[in-house]
mmCIF file of C-alpha atoms and ligand atoms in Angstrom:
data_model
loop_
_atom_site.group_PDB
_atom_site.id
_atom_site.type_symbol
_atom_site.label_atom_id
_atom_site.label_comp_id
_atom_site.label_asym_id
_atom_site.label_seq_id
_atom_site.Cartn_x
_atom_site.Cartn_y
_atom_site.Cartn_z
ATOM 1 C CA MET A 1 -157.955 -19.697 -175.965
ATOM 2 C CA ALA A 2 -160.419 -19.395 -178.855
ATOM 3 C CA THR A 3 -162.617 -16.359 -179.504
ATOM 4 C CA SER A 4 -164.399 -14.819 -176.559
ATOM 5 C CA PRO A 5 -167.747 -16.544 -175.887
ATOM 6 C CA VAL A 6 -170.819 -14.489 -175.046
ATOM 7 C CA PRO A 7 -172.165 -14.659 -171.475
ATOM 8 C CA SER A 8 -175.917 -15.122 -171.906
ATOM 9 C CA LYS A 9 -177.104 -17.594 -169.262
ATOM 10 C CA ILE A 10 -175.920 -16.319 -165.915
ATOM 11 C CA LEU A 11 -175.851 -18.256 -162.629
ATOM 12 C CA LEU A 12 -175.146 -16.180 -159.517
ATOM 13 C CA PHE A 13 -173.880 -17.569 -156.214
ATOM 14 C CA GLY A 14 -174.325 -15.389 -153.107
ATOM 15 C CA ALA A 15 -177.237 -13.513 -154.677
ATOM 16 C CA THR A 16 -178.912 -12.671 -151.384
ATOM 17 C CA GLY A 17 -175.752 -11.333 -149.724
ATOM 18 C CA VAL A 18 -174.537 -7.759 -149.249
ATOM 19 C CA ILE A 19 -173.174 -7.218 -152.771
ATOM 20 C CA GLY A 20 -174.987 -10.128 -154.462
ATOM 21 C CA LYS A 21 -178.311 -8.259 -154.185
ATOM 22 C CA PHE A 22 -176.902 -5.258 -156.062
ATOM 23 C CA ILE A 23 -175.315 -7.454 -158.729
ATOM 24 C CA LEU A 24 -178.558 -9.360 -159.242
ATOM 25 C CA GLU A 25 -180.569 -6.144 -159.558
ATOM 26 C CA GLN A 26 -178.339 -4.915 -162.380
ATOM 27 C CA LEU A 27 -178.404 -8.320 -164.098
ATOM 28 C CA ILE A 28 -182.201 -8.242 -164.040
ATOM 29 C CA GLU A 29 -182.356 -4.620 -165.235
ATOM 30 C CA ALA A 30 -179.731 -5.091 -167.966
ATOM 31 C CA LYS A 31 -180.679 -4.028 -171.481
ATOM 32 C CA PRO A 32 -180.612 -5.933 -173.731
ATOM 33 C CA ALA A 33 -181.751 -8.603 -171.311
ATOM 34 C CA PHE A 34 -179.697 -11.698 -170.612
ATOM 35 C CA GLU A 35 -181.276 -14.867 -171.972
ATOM 36 C CA LYS A 36 -181.464 -16.487 -168.546
ATOM 37 C CA ILE A 37 -180.612 -15.454 -164.984
ATOM 38 C CA GLY A 38 -180.513 -17.879 -162.084
ATOM 39 C CA ILE A 39 -179.367 -17.887 -158.504
ATOM 40 C CA PHE A 40 -177.953 -20.800 -156.564
ATOM 41 C CA THR A 41 -178.879 -20.563 -152.914
ATOM 42 C CA SER A 42 -178.930 -22.765 -149.827
ATOM 43 C CA PRO A 43 -182.107 -24.383 -148.412
ATOM 44 C CA GLY A 44 -181.622 -22.273 -145.254
ATOM 45 C CA THR A 45 -181.625 -19.017 -147.200
ATOM 46 C CA ALA A 46 -184.528 -20.132 -149.397
ATOM 47 C CA GLU A 47 -186.555 -20.629 -146.213
ATOM 48 C CA LYS A 48 -185.351 -17.564 -144.286
ATOM 49 C CA LYS A 49 -185.675 -15.168 -147.235
ATOM 50 C CA ALA A 50 -188.785 -16.800 -148.759
ATOM 51 C CA ASP A 51 -190.481 -13.455 -149.554
ATOM 52 C CA ALA A 52 -187.464 -12.029 -151.368
ATOM 53 C CA ILE A 53 -187.004 -15.308 -153.260
ATOM 54 C CA LYS A 54 -190.669 -15.308 -154.315
ATOM 55 C CA LYS A 55 -190.304 -11.758 -155.694
ATOM 56 C CA LEU A 56 -187.228 -12.811 -157.662
ATOM 57 C CA LYS A 57 -189.141 -15.703 -159.226
ATOM 58 C CA GLU A 58 -191.898 -13.262 -160.192
ATOM 59 C CA ARG A 59 -189.237 -11.196 -161.976
ATOM 60 C CA GLY A 60 -188.181 -14.207 -164.025
ATOM 61 C CA VAL A 61 -185.170 -15.341 -162.008
ATOM 62 C CA GLU A 62 -184.707 -19.094 -161.768
ATOM 63 C CA VAL A 63 -183.977 -20.174 -158.198
ATOM 64 C CA VAL A 64 -181.836 -23.261 -157.751
ATOM 65 C CA VAL A 65 -181.831 -24.466 -154.161
ATOM 66 C CA GLY A 66 -178.908 -26.678 -153.292
ATOM 67 C CA ASP A 67 -175.790 -27.259 -151.257
ATOM 68 C CA VAL A 68 -172.828 -25.272 -152.575
ATOM 69 C CA ASN A 69 -170.571 -28.084 -151.298
ATOM 70 C CA SER A 70 -172.450 -30.823 -153.180
ATOM 71 C CA GLU A 71 -170.776 -31.773 -156.448
ATOM 72 C CA GLU A 72 -174.023 -33.262 -157.682
ATOM 73 C CA ASP A 73 -176.113 -30.130 -156.928
ATOM 74 C CA VAL A 74 -173.607 -27.776 -158.545
ATOM 75 C CA LYS A 75 -173.034 -29.963 -161.620
ATOM 76 C CA LYS A 76 -176.754 -30.183 -162.222
ATOM 77 C CA ALA A 77 -177.209 -26.419 -161.790
ATOM 78 C CA TYR A 78 -174.398 -25.668 -164.258
ATOM 79 C CA GLU A 79 -176.158 -27.638 -167.032
ATOM 80 C CA ALA A 80 -178.535 -24.766 -167.848
ATOM 81 C CA TYR A 81 -175.948 -21.924 -167.751
ATOM 82 C CA ASN A 82 -172.789 -20.734 -169.475
ATOM 83 C CA THR A 83 -171.542 -18.104 -167.001
ATOM 84 C CA VAL A 84 -170.946 -18.256 -163.257
ATOM 85 C CA ILE A 85 -170.754 -15.168 -161.091
ATOM 86 C CA SER A 86 -169.688 -15.718 -157.529
ATOM 87 C CA ALA A 87 -170.557 -13.170 -154.850
ATOM 88 C CA LEU A 88 -169.856 -15.606 -152.044
ATOM 89 C CA GLY A 89 -168.917 -14.096 -148.693
ATOM 90 C CA ARG A 90 -165.441 -13.861 -147.196
ATOM 91 C CA SER A 91 -165.905 -16.940 -144.989
ATOM 92 C CA VAL A 92 -166.552 -19.234 -147.972
ATOM 93 C CA ILE A 93 -164.069 -17.910 -150.531
ATOM 94 C CA LEU A 94 -162.271 -21.284 -150.816
ATOM 95 C CA THR A 95 -165.551 -22.991 -151.749
ATOM 96 C CA GLN A 96 -164.894 -21.430 -155.141
ATOM 97 C CA ILE A 97 -162.037 -23.852 -155.842
ATOM 98 C CA PRO A 98 -164.352 -26.886 -156.288
ATOM 99 C CA LEU A 99 -166.862 -24.598 -158.037
ATOM 100 C CA LEU A 100 -164.124 -23.656 -160.540
ATOM 101 C CA THR A 101 -163.053 -27.276 -161.010
ATOM 102 C CA LEU A 102 -166.636 -28.283 -161.782
ATOM 103 C CA ALA A 103 -167.050 -25.293 -164.103
ATOM 104 C CA SER A 104 -163.865 -26.222 -165.928
ATOM 105 C CA ALA A 105 -165.164 -29.779 -166.447
ATOM 106 C CA SER A 106 -168.647 -28.603 -167.421
ATOM 107 C CA PRO A 107 -169.573 -28.783 -171.121
ATOM 108 C CA THR A 108 -171.582 -25.535 -170.861
ATOM 109 C CA ILE A 109 -169.757 -23.093 -168.549
ATOM 110 C CA HIS A 110 -167.219 -20.881 -170.336
ATOM 111 C CA THR A 111 -167.019 -17.772 -168.139
ATOM 112 C CA PHE A 112 -166.421 -17.358 -164.384
ATOM 113 C CA TYR A 113 -166.244 -14.250 -162.167
ATOM 114 C CA PRO A 114 -164.752 -15.179 -158.768
ATOM 115 C CA SER A 115 -165.879 -13.222 -155.711
ATOM 116 C CA GLU A 116 -163.601 -10.159 -155.601
ATOM 117 C CA TYR A 117 -165.369 -6.759 -155.743
ATOM 118 C CA GLY A 118 -162.955 -5.110 -153.345
ATOM 119 C CA THR A 119 -159.358 -4.196 -152.620
ATOM 120 C CA ASP A 120 -156.744 -5.042 -155.246
ATOM 121 C CA ILE A 121 -155.141 -8.154 -153.745
ATOM 122 C CA GLU A 122 -152.137 -7.973 -156.099
ATOM 123 C CA TYR A 123 -151.593 -4.197 -155.858
ATOM 124 C CA ASP A 124 -147.858 -4.359 -155.118
ATOM 125 C CA ALA A 125 -145.267 -6.644 -153.511
ATOM 126 C CA SER A 126 -146.647 -6.000 -150.014
ATOM 127 C CA SER A 127 -150.113 -7.342 -150.984
ATOM 128 C CA ALA A 128 -148.931 -10.967 -150.774
ATOM 129 C CA ALA A 129 -148.508 -10.704 -147.003
ATOM 130 C CA GLU A 130 -151.806 -8.992 -146.158
ATOM 131 C CA LYS A 131 -153.927 -11.324 -144.049
ATOM 132 C CA PRO A 132 -157.388 -10.454 -145.473
ATOM 133 C CA HIS A 133 -156.118 -11.225 -149.008
ATOM 134 C CA GLN A 134 -154.921 -14.776 -148.364
ATOM 135 C CA LEU A 135 -158.008 -16.779 -149.393
ATOM 136 C CA LYS A 136 -158.639 -14.765 -152.556
ATOM 137 C CA LEU A 137 -154.934 -15.112 -153.433
ATOM 138 C CA GLN A 138 -155.292 -18.892 -153.095
ATOM 139 C CA VAL A 139 -158.207 -18.816 -155.541
ATOM 140 C CA ARG A 140 -156.166 -16.794 -158.059
ATOM 141 C CA LYS A 141 -153.214 -19.203 -157.642
ATOM 142 C CA HIS A 142 -155.495 -22.181 -158.242
ATOM 143 C CA ILE A 143 -156.835 -20.548 -161.406
ATOM 144 C CA ARG A 144 -153.303 -19.760 -162.639
ATOM 145 C CA GLU A 145 -152.147 -23.320 -162.084
ATOM 146 C CA HIS A 146 -155.197 -25.429 -162.889
ATOM 147 C CA ILE A 147 -157.865 -23.597 -164.887
ATOM 148 C CA ALA A 148 -156.997 -22.996 -168.521
ATOM 149 C CA ASN A 149 -160.279 -23.365 -170.376
ATOM 150 C CA LEU A 150 -162.481 -20.747 -168.668
ATOM 151 C CA HIS A 151 -162.726 -17.017 -169.280
ATOM 152 C CA ILE A 152 -162.051 -15.481 -165.871
ATOM 153 C CA THR A 153 -162.515 -11.869 -164.743
ATOM 154 C CA TYR A 154 -161.423 -10.368 -161.417
ATOM 155 C CA LEU A 155 -163.567 -7.273 -160.942
ATOM 156 C CA VAL A 156 -161.598 -5.030 -158.572
ATOM 157 C CA THR A 157 -163.767 -2.195 -157.269
ATOM 158 C CA GLY A 158 -162.001 -0.923 -154.164
ATOM 159 C CA PRO A 159 -164.076 -0.105 -151.075
ATOM 160 C CA TYR A 160 -167.838 0.368 -151.331
ATOM 161 C CA SER A 161 -168.623 4.040 -150.934
ATOM 162 C CA ASP A 162 -171.984 3.190 -149.316
ATOM 163 C CA LEU A 163 -169.940 1.846 -146.367
ATOM 164 C CA PHE A 164 -167.002 4.282 -146.517
ATOM 165 C CA ILE A 165 -169.327 7.294 -146.733
ATOM 166 C CA GLY A 166 -171.450 6.291 -143.810
ATOM 167 C CA LYS A 167 -171.694 5.825 -140.111
ATOM 168 C CA MET A 168 -169.504 3.130 -138.590
ATOM 169 C CA GLY A 169 -170.425 1.739 -135.208
ATOM 170 C CA GLY A 170 -168.358 0.490 -132.262
ATOM 171 C CA ALA A 171 -164.591 0.207 -132.457
ATOM 172 C CA ALA A 172 -164.658 0.454 -136.272
ATOM 173 C CA ALA A 173 -165.709 4.126 -135.967
ATOM 174 C CA ALA A 174 -162.084 4.965 -135.202
ATOM 175 C CA THR A 175 -161.213 4.010 -138.785
ATOM 176 C CA GLY A 176 -163.412 6.745 -140.253
ATOM 177 C CA THR A 177 -167.081 7.629 -139.900
ATOM 178 C CA PHE A 178 -169.594 10.287 -140.949
ATOM 179 C CA ASP A 179 -172.389 10.818 -138.419
ATOM 180 C CA VAL A 180 -175.120 12.977 -139.979
ATOM 181 C CA ALA A 181 -177.339 13.207 -136.893
ATOM 182 C CA GLY A 182 -174.455 14.216 -134.610
ATOM 183 C CA LYS A 183 -172.669 16.300 -137.315
ATOM 184 C CA LYS A 184 -169.453 14.543 -136.349
ATOM 185 C CA ALA A 185 -166.784 12.805 -138.393
ATOM 186 C CA VAL A 186 -163.623 10.815 -137.897
ATOM 187 C CA LEU A 187 -161.279 11.157 -140.856
ATOM 188 C CA LEU A 188 -158.615 8.647 -141.791
ATOM 189 C CA GLY A 189 -155.010 9.926 -141.894
ATOM 190 C CA ASN A 190 -154.816 13.703 -142.313
ATOM 191 C CA GLY A 191 -158.021 13.649 -144.372
ATOM 192 C CA GLU A 192 -156.201 14.483 -147.600
ATOM 193 C CA GLY A 193 -155.278 10.957 -148.773
ATOM 194 C CA GLU A 194 -157.074 9.972 -151.983
ATOM 195 C CA VAL A 195 -159.237 6.871 -152.050
ATOM 196 C CA SER A 196 -160.991 5.320 -155.008
ATOM 197 C CA LEU A 197 -164.520 4.119 -154.245
ATOM 198 C CA THR A 198 -167.305 2.217 -156.003
ATOM 199 C CA THR A 199 -170.955 2.450 -155.045
ATOM 200 C CA MET A 200 -172.716 -0.865 -154.474
ATOM 201 C CA ARG A 201 -175.095 -0.130 -157.337
ATOM 202 C CA ASP A 202 -172.127 0.533 -159.590
ATOM 203 C CA VAL A 203 -170.508 -2.812 -158.710
ATOM 204 C CA GLY A 204 -173.509 -4.341 -160.520
ATOM 205 C CA VAL A 205 -173.417 -1.775 -163.335
ATOM 206 C CA LEU A 206 -169.700 -2.330 -163.957
ATOM 207 C CA LEU A 207 -170.056 -6.100 -163.744
ATOM 208 C CA VAL A 208 -172.785 -6.099 -166.398
ATOM 209 C CA ALA A 209 -170.569 -3.833 -168.544
ATOM 210 C CA ALA A 210 -167.694 -6.316 -168.089
ATOM 211 C CA LEU A 211 -169.959 -9.205 -169.142
ATOM 212 C CA ARG A 212 -170.683 -7.293 -172.358
ATOM 213 C CA THR A 213 -166.963 -6.739 -173.041
ATOM 214 C CA PRO A 214 -165.233 -9.497 -175.025
ATOM 215 C CA TYR A 215 -161.829 -10.714 -173.902
ATOM 216 C CA ALA A 216 -158.830 -9.774 -176.008
ATOM 217 C CA PRO A 217 -157.105 -12.937 -177.319
ATOM 218 C CA SER A 218 -155.153 -14.769 -174.575
ATOM 219 C CA SER A 219 -156.230 -12.214 -171.971
ATOM 220 C CA SER A 220 -157.851 -14.537 -169.434
ATOM 221 C CA PRO A 221 -157.655 -14.194 -166.497
ATOM 222 C CA ARG A 222 -158.244 -10.472 -166.850
ATOM 223 C CA VAL A 223 -158.220 -7.961 -164.013
ATOM 224 C CA LEU A 224 -160.563 -4.990 -164.370
ATOM 225 C CA LYS A 225 -159.879 -2.152 -161.922
ATOM 226 C CA VAL A 226 -162.956 0.004 -161.936
ATOM 227 C CA ASN A 227 -164.523 2.624 -159.693
ATOM 228 C CA SER A 228 -167.235 5.242 -159.371
ATOM 229 C CA PHE A 229 -165.040 8.152 -158.236
ATOM 230 C CA THR A 230 -161.841 9.081 -156.419
ATOM 231 C CA THR A 231 -162.033 11.466 -153.487
ATOM 232 C CA THR A 232 -160.580 12.270 -150.061
ATOM 233 C CA PRO A 233 -162.104 12.061 -146.563
ATOM 234 C CA ALA A 234 -161.865 15.872 -146.375
ATOM 235 C CA ALA A 235 -163.817 16.254 -149.650
ATOM 236 C CA ILE A 236 -166.482 13.822 -148.391
ATOM 237 C CA LEU A 237 -166.795 15.847 -145.191
ATOM 238 C CA ALA A 238 -167.088 19.099 -147.147
ATOM 239 C CA GLU A 239 -169.920 17.560 -149.199
ATOM 240 C CA PHE A 240 -171.726 16.404 -146.036
ATOM 241 C CA GLU A 241 -171.378 19.899 -144.543
ATOM 242 C CA ARG A 242 -172.726 21.442 -147.739
ATOM 243 C CA GLN A 243 -175.729 19.085 -147.836
ATOM 244 C CA THR A 244 -176.570 19.492 -144.137
ATOM 245 C CA GLY A 245 -176.928 23.260 -143.981
ATOM 246 C CA GLY A 246 -173.359 24.471 -144.359
ATOM 247 C CA GLU A 247 -172.449 24.293 -140.674
ATOM 248 C CA LYS A 248 -168.992 22.901 -139.791
ATOM 249 C CA TRP A 249 -168.994 19.413 -138.255
ATOM 250 C CA ASP A 250 -166.889 18.269 -135.288
ATOM 251 C CA VAL A 251 -163.898 16.462 -136.733
ATOM 252 C CA THR A 252 -161.222 14.213 -135.293
ATOM 253 C CA TYR A 253 -158.504 12.328 -137.144
ATOM 254 C CA THR A 254 -157.084 8.813 -136.874
ATOM 255 C CA GLU A 255 -153.529 9.011 -138.104
ATOM 256 C CA LEU A 256 -152.254 6.006 -140.040
ATOM 257 C CA GLY A 257 -149.674 5.310 -137.280
ATOM 258 C CA GLU A 258 -152.496 4.953 -134.753
ATOM 259 C CA LEU A 259 -154.429 2.726 -137.158
ATOM 260 C CA ARG A 260 -151.346 0.483 -137.542
ATOM 261 C CA ARG A 261 -151.119 0.248 -133.728
ATOM 262 C CA LEU A 262 -154.826 -0.727 -133.469
ATOM 263 C CA GLU A 263 -154.360 -3.270 -136.274
ATOM 264 C CA LYS A 264 -151.321 -4.890 -134.586
ATOM 265 C CA GLU A 265 -153.135 -5.097 -131.249
ATOM 266 C CA ALA A 266 -156.235 -6.670 -132.855
ATOM 267 C CA LEU A 267 -154.115 -9.162 -134.814
ATOM 268 C CA GLU A 268 -152.273 -10.205 -131.635
ATOM 269 C CA LYS A 269 -155.573 -10.717 -129.814
ATOM 270 C CA GLY A 270 -157.117 -12.572 -132.768
ATOM 271 C CA ASP A 271 -159.914 -9.979 -132.839
ATOM 272 C CA PRO A 272 -161.824 -10.174 -136.179
ATOM 273 C CA ILE A 273 -161.939 -6.365 -136.328
ATOM 274 C CA ALA A 274 -158.313 -6.649 -137.476
ATOM 275 C CA THR A 275 -159.646 -7.224 -141.021
ATOM 276 C CA VAL A 276 -161.363 -3.807 -140.964
ATOM 277 C CA TYR A 277 -158.220 -2.128 -139.617
ATOM 278 C CA THR A 278 -155.991 -3.795 -142.228
ATOM 279 C CA LEU A 279 -158.246 -2.903 -145.155
ATOM 280 C CA ARG A 280 -158.673 0.697 -143.981
ATOM 281 C CA ARG A 281 -154.893 0.979 -143.508
ATOM 282 C CA ILE A 282 -154.338 -0.287 -147.075
ATOM 283 C CA TRP A 283 -156.903 2.209 -148.406
ATOM 284 C CA GLY A 284 -155.374 5.021 -146.310
ATOM 285 C CA GLU A 285 -151.913 4.213 -147.686
ATOM 286 C CA GLY A 286 -153.160 4.710 -151.264
ATOM 287 C CA GLY A 287 -153.785 1.032 -152.064
ATOM 288 C CA THR A 288 -156.920 1.813 -154.094
ATOM 289 C CA LEU A 289 -155.211 4.182 -156.522
ATOM 290 C CA TYR A 290 -154.412 2.611 -159.857
ATOM 291 C CA LYS A 291 -152.198 3.911 -162.646
ATOM 292 C CA GLU A 292 -155.143 3.409 -164.981
ATOM 293 C CA ARG A 293 -158.819 2.865 -164.323
ATOM 294 C CA ASP A 294 -160.527 0.304 -166.558
ATOM 295 C CA ASN A 295 -164.012 1.868 -166.802
ATOM 296 C CA GLY A 296 -163.144 2.816 -170.408
ATOM 297 C CA ARG A 297 -162.286 -0.788 -171.246
ATOM 298 C CA VAL A 298 -165.861 -1.797 -170.348
ATOM 299 C CA GLY A 299 -167.528 0.988 -172.342
ATOM 300 C CA GLU A 300 -167.481 3.747 -169.679
ATOM 301 C CA PRO A 301 -170.948 3.063 -168.220
ATOM 302 C CA GLU A 302 -172.532 5.919 -166.298
ATOM 303 C CA VAL A 303 -171.541 5.711 -162.638
ATOM 304 C CA GLU A 304 -172.665 7.513 -159.491
ATOM 305 C CA THR A 305 -171.000 10.598 -158.027
ATOM 306 C CA LEU A 306 -169.809 11.667 -154.587
ATOM 307 C CA GLU A 307 -172.684 14.125 -154.380
ATOM 308 C CA GLU A 308 -175.253 11.359 -155.020
ATOM 309 C CA GLN A 309 -173.642 9.039 -152.489
ATOM 310 C CA VAL A 310 -173.617 11.704 -149.777
ATOM 311 C CA ARG A 311 -177.271 12.471 -150.554
ATOM 312 C CA LYS A 312 -178.134 8.776 -150.108
ATOM 313 C CA ALA A 313 -176.216 8.640 -146.809
ATOM 314 C CA VAL A 314 -178.067 11.719 -145.522
ATOM 315 C CA GLU A 315 -181.429 10.250 -146.601
ATOM 316 C CA ARG A 316 -180.588 6.914 -144.925
ATOM 317 C CA GLU A 317 -179.898 8.647 -141.617
ATOM 318 C CA VAL A 318 -182.981 10.853 -141.884
ATOM 319 C CA SER A 319 -185.233 7.843 -142.556
ATOM 320 C CA ALA A 320 -183.551 5.864 -139.741
ATOM 321 C CA PHE A 321 -184.197 8.852 -137.444
ATOM 322 C CA GLN A 322 -187.849 9.093 -138.549
ATOM 323 C CA SER A 323 -188.423 5.356 -138.051
ATOM 324 C CA GLY A 324 -186.969 5.558 -134.536
ATOM 325 C CA GLU A 325 -183.838 3.502 -135.285
ATOM 326 C CA LEU A 326 -181.600 6.422 -134.282
HETATM 327 N N1 LIG B 401 -165.300 -3.528 -151.326
HETATM 328 C C1 LIG B 401 -165.863 -3.610 -150.136
HETATM 329 O O1 LIG B 401 -165.945 -2.596 -149.392
HETATM 330 C C2 LIG B 401 -166.438 -4.929 -149.712
HETATM 331 C C3 LIG B 401 -167.251 -4.991 -148.576
HETATM 332 C C4 LIG B 401 -167.825 -6.212 -148.255
HETATM 333 C C5 LIG B 401 -167.571 -7.348 -149.037
HETATM 334 N N2 LIG B 401 -166.754 -7.257 -150.127
HETATM 335 C C6 LIG B 401 -166.479 -8.445 -150.959
HETATM 336 O O2 LIG B 401 -167.673 -8.817 -151.634
HETATM 337 C C7 LIG B 401 -167.737 -10.246 -151.763
HETATM 338 C C8 LIG B 401 -169.073 -10.749 -151.200
HETATM 339 O O3 LIG B 401 -169.137 -10.397 -149.841
HETATM 340 P P1 LIG B 401 -170.523 -10.094 -149.101
HETATM 341 O O4 LIG B 401 -170.177 -9.344 -147.860
HETATM 342 O O5 LIG B 401 -171.471 -9.531 -150.071
HETATM 343 O O6 LIG B 401 -170.945 -11.571 -148.723
HETATM 344 P P2 LIG B 401 -172.004 -12.058 -147.622
HETATM 345 O O7 LIG B 401 -173.166 -11.155 -147.615
HETATM 346 O O8 LIG B 401 -171.275 -12.303 -146.338
HETATM 347 O O9 LIG B 401 -172.373 -13.497 -148.178
HETATM 348 C C9 LIG B 401 -172.808 -13.642 -149.516
HETATM 349 C C10 LIG B 401 -173.453 -14.967 -149.709
HETATM 350 O O10 LIG B 401 -172.503 -16.012 -149.596
HETATM 351 C C11 LIG B 401 -173.194 -17.193 -149.225
HETATM 352 N N3 LIG B 401 -172.585 -17.698 -147.981
HETATM 353 C C12 LIG B 401 -172.083 -16.979 -146.959
HETATM 354 N N4 LIG B 401 -171.657 -17.796 -145.975
HETATM 355 C C13 LIG B 401 -171.910 -19.068 -146.404
HETATM 356 C C14 LIG B 401 -171.687 -20.347 -145.864
HETATM 357 N N5 LIG B 401 -171.122 -20.506 -144.673
HETATM 358 N N6 LIG B 401 -172.058 -21.424 -146.602
HETATM 359 C C15 LIG B 401 -172.614 -21.275 -147.811
HETATM 360 N N7 LIG B 401 -172.856 -20.071 -148.388
HETATM 361 C C16 LIG B 401 -172.499 -18.995 -147.692
HETATM 362 C C17 LIG B 401 -174.631 -16.838 -148.957
HETATM 363 O O11 LIG B 401 -175.375 -17.113 -150.114
HETATM 364 P P3 LIG B 401 -176.849 -17.773 -150.062
HETATM 365 O O12 LIG B 401 -177.471 -17.354 -148.778
HETATM 366 O O13 LIG B 401 -177.564 -17.263 -151.242
HETATM 367 O O14 LIG B 401 -176.655 -19.256 -150.118
HETATM 368 C C18 LIG B 401 -174.537 -15.343 -148.726
HETATM 369 O O15 LIG B 401 -175.698 -14.647 -148.990
HETATM 370 C C19 LIG B 401 -166.517 -10.800 -151.039
HETATM 371 O O16 LIG B 401 -165.519 -11.109 -151.965
HETATM 372 C C20 LIG B 401 -166.089 -9.651 -150.135
HETATM 373 O O17 LIG B 401 -164.696 -9.650 -149.854
HETATM 374 C C21 LIG B 401 -166.203 -6.055 -150.487
#
């Protein structure tokens, strides 16, 4: 592949979703500014989220409303861009295969970031059999076998700390939770297992840094394993205790054996919570720990800390309490 082209006109799919919003914010705030930023969204979302869409337009974002499954709509949208970032949700991961095919045939698109932003789906030999990885693995296989002319990046961030360092509801609470109001926590494993986390804001920060980082010759597809910090459930708990007056919280533990039992039961019943159990089991087994972290490869942008994340989690619960949601 020839020299690394510069991503300057960015089209984002999934911009109004959980992580898409954070990615878009960092794209908009990036300095120096990108030449053009657009989002591709469905007519349903454009109607339902009309206020948010209006604000984006006011901030200079072009809004393309179309059907992600329409070849015509996507082809037309691609004409004004050179880089595609997909933040499409888990249920539509395979939609990216036609999006990649169209990008590969497009005269303008040279760079594509498939929707990853999570667990390393090729961590070790066992990854190939993990159920939640299957659709993303199919996308990577398609790229390996059919897409040779695009610059591809898989941005692997591990779990989002905003979710990991927070309160889980319902059955998922057994997989680990931090309840500020009740001063209670459930810790995964024995609490001492290390986990590497990325804050949602930092997913956007690291993605912008990756966009600014040229590819080494013949290095596409490239995998960038980045994170904000590595910690343990016990260290997170200690930080919560410190920031909530120093008093000890009530703590229980979900051993990994118990988590495996819950996962097996949910898989047998076809319960969608199995995905949460599987991912938490992978994280608890050390599946987010990499030999090397790639933040340096993308210029070591400033990332958030455990202390800041715990502060945000405490503030979230306090404001939820004040607004009567708790
Ligand atoms: N690391 C972690 O802890 C973690 C946690 C959650 C997710 N993730 C990963 O982050 C990525 C994005 O997930 P997300 O949770 O942010 O996604 P999401 O909020 O579920 O969906 C993102 C967007 O995808 C589009 N979309 C969803 N369903 C669609 C459908 N049926 N038809 C057409 N478009 C559809 C929508 O875009 P429009 O409305 O704009 O059309 C939606 O806003 C995934 O790869 C996921 O695995 C990682």
